[in-house]
Short mmCIF file of C-alpha atoms and ligand atoms in Angstrom, two decimals:
data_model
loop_
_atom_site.label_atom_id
_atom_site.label_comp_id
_atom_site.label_asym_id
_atom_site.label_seq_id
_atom_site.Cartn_x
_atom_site.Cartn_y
_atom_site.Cartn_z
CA UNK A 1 -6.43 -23.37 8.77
CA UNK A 2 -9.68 -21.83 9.22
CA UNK A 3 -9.12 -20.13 12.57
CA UNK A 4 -5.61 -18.81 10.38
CA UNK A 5 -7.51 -17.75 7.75
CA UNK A 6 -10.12 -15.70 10.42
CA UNK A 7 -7.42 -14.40 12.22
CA UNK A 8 -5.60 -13.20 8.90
CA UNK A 9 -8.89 -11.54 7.82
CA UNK A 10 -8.87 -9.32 11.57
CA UNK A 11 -5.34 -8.37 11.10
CA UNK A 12 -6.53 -6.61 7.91
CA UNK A 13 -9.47 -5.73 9.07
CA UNK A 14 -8.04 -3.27 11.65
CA UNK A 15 -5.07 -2.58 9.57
CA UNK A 16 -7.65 -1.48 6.67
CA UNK A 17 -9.52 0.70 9.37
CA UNK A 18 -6.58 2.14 10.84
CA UNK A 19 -5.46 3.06 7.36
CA UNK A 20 -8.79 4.66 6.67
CA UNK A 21 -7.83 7.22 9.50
CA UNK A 22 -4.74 8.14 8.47
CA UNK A 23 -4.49 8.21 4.64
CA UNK A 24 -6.46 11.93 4.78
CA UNK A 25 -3.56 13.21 7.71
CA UNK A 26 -0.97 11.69 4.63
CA UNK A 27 -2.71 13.33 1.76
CA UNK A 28 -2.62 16.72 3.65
CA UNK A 29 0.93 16.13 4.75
CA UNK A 30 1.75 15.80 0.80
CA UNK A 31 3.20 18.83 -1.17
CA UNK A 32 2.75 17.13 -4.71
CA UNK A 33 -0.29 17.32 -5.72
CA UNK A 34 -0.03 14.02 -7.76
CA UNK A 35 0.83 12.66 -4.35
CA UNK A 36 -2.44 13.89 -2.73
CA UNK A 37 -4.61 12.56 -5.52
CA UNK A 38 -2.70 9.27 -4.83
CA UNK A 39 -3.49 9.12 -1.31
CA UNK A 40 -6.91 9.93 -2.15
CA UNK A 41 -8.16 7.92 -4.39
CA UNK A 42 -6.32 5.04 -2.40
CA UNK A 43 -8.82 6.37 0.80
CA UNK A 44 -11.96 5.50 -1.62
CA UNK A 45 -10.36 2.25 -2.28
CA UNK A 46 -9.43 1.43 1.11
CA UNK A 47 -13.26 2.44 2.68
CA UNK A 48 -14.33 -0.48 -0.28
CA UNK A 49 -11.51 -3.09 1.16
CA UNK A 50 -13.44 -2.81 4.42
CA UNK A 51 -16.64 -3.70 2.52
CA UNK A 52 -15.04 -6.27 1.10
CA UNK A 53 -14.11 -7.70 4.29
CA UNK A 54 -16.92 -7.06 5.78
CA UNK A 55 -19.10 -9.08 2.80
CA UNK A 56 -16.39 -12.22 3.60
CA UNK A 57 -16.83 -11.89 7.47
CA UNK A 58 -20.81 -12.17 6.76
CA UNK A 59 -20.18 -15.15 4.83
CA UNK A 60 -17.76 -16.58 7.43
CA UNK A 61 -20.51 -15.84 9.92
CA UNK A 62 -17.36 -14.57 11.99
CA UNK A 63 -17.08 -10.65 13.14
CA UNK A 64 -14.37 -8.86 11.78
CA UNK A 65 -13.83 -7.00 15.54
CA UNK A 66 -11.19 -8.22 18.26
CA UNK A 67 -7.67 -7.74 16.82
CA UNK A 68 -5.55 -4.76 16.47
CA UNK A 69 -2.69 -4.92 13.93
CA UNK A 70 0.41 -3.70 15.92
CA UNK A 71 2.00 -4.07 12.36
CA UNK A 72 0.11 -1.25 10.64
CA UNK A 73 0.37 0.54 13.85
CA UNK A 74 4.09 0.95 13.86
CA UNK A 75 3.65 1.67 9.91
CA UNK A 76 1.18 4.13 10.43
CA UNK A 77 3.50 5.65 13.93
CA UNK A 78 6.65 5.68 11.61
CA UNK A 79 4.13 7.42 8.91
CA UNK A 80 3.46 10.46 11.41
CA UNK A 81 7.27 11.01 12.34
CA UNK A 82 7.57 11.75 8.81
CA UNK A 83 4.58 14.29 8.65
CA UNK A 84 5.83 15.79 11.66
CA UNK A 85 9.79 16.12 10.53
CA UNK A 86 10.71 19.49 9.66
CA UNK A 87 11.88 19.07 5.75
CA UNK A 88 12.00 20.34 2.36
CA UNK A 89 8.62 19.77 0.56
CA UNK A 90 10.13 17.40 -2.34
CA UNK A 91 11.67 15.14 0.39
CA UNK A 92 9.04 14.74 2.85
CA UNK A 93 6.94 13.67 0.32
CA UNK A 94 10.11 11.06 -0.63
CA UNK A 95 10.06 9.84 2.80
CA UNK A 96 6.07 9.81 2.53
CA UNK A 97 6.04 7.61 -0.65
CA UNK A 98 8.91 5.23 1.11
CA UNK A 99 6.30 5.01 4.27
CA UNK A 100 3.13 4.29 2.00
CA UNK A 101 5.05 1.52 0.11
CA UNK A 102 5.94 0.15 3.19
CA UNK A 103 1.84 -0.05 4.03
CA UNK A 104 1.08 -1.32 0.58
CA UNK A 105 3.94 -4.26 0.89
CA UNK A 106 2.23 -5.17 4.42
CA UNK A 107 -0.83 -5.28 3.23
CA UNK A 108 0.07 -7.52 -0.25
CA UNK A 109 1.56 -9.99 1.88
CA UNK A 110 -1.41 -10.56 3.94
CA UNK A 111 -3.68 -10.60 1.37
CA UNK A 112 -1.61 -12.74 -0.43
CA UNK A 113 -1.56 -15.17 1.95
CA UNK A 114 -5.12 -14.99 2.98
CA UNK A 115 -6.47 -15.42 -0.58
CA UNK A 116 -3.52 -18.90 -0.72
CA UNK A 117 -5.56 -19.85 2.87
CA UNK A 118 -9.32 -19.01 1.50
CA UNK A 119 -8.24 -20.82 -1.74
CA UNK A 120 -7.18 -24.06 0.51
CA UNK A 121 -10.57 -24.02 2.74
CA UNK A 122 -12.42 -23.77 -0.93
CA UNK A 123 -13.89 -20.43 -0.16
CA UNK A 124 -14.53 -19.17 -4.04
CA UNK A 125 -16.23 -16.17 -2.91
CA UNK A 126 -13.57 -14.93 -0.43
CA UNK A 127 -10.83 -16.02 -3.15
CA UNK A 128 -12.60 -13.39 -5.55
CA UNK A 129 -12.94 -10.70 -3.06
CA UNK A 130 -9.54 -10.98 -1.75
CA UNK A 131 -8.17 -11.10 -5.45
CA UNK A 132 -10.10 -7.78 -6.59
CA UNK A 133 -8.23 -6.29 -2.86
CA UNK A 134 -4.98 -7.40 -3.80
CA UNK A 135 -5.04 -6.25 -7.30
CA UNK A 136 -6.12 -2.57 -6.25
CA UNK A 137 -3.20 -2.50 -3.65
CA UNK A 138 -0.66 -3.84 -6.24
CA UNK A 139 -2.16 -0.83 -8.43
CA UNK A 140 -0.90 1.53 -5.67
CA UNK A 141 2.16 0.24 -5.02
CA UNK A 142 2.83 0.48 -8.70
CA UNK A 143 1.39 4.35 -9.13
CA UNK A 144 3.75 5.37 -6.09
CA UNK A 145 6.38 4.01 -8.01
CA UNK A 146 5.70 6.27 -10.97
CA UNK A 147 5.32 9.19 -8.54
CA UNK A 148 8.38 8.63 -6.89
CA UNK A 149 10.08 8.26 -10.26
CA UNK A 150 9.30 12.36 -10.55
CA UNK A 151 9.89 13.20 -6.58
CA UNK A 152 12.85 11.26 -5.88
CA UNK A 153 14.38 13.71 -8.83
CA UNK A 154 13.44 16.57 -6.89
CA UNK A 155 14.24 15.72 -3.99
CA UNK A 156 17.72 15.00 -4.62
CA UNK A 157 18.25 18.70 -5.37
CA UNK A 158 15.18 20.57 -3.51
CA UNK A 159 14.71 24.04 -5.09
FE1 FE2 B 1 -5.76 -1.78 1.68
#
């Protein structure tokens, strides 16, 4: 379970990194300016998950290197199609909301189980960390909800 767990903690590693690059390409891609707040405070937060990780992988005596996530890849691949698709303001940044959900789900479901796997090996400080992670990205998740409450109207009948 501990070679899971280390594995786990890689796979968001580089998905937290990879994320890092391309939240300020999705903030810029954003016409709502509610939107581009979003995706920046969420950049701030996201630079702090790697600290996180990088406090657990110190206490693991482990390196966080040596994994890509093909998951956040594809996220991240289906994320630039969107940026690059030729479409009314209000419904790109639909389609961008959809995308970034998509990333936050990803990344609740491996910290979720992470933090069940840390909490099994008896790792209290890794427990906490992981907890504080998965709060903030269940705090995103829930703000892009109440953004798309507003651009989902729009876009349904652009101006
Ligand atoms: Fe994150």
């Amino acid at each position: 379970l501990h070679d899971l767990l280390l594995d786990e903690l890689k796979d968001l590693y580089s998905a937290e990194n990879q994320l890092t690059k391309a939240l300020p390409k999705m903030a810029k891609a954003a016409a709502s300016e509610e939107l581009r707040t979003a995706f920046e405070d969420h950049l701030k937060e996201t630079e702090n998950q790697v600290n996180r990780l990088d406090r657990i992988f110190k206490e693991l005596e482990a390196s966080g290197k040596g994994k890509k996530c093909q998951a956040m890849a594809g996220l991240i691949e289906e994320g630039k199609e969107i940026i690059d698709e030729d479409a009314e303001d209000s419904v790109r940044d639909a389609a961008l909301i959809a995308a970034a959900q998509k990333v936050e789900h990803y990344e609740i479901a491996g910290y979720g189980s992470a933090r069940a796997h840390a909490e099994l090996l008896g790792l209290d400080e890794a427990v906490k960390l992981l907890q504080e992670t998965l709060d903030e990205e269940i705090g995103a998740d829930t703000k892009l909800n109440g953004i798309a409450k507003e651009i989902n109207v729009e876009a349904e009948s652009p101006a």
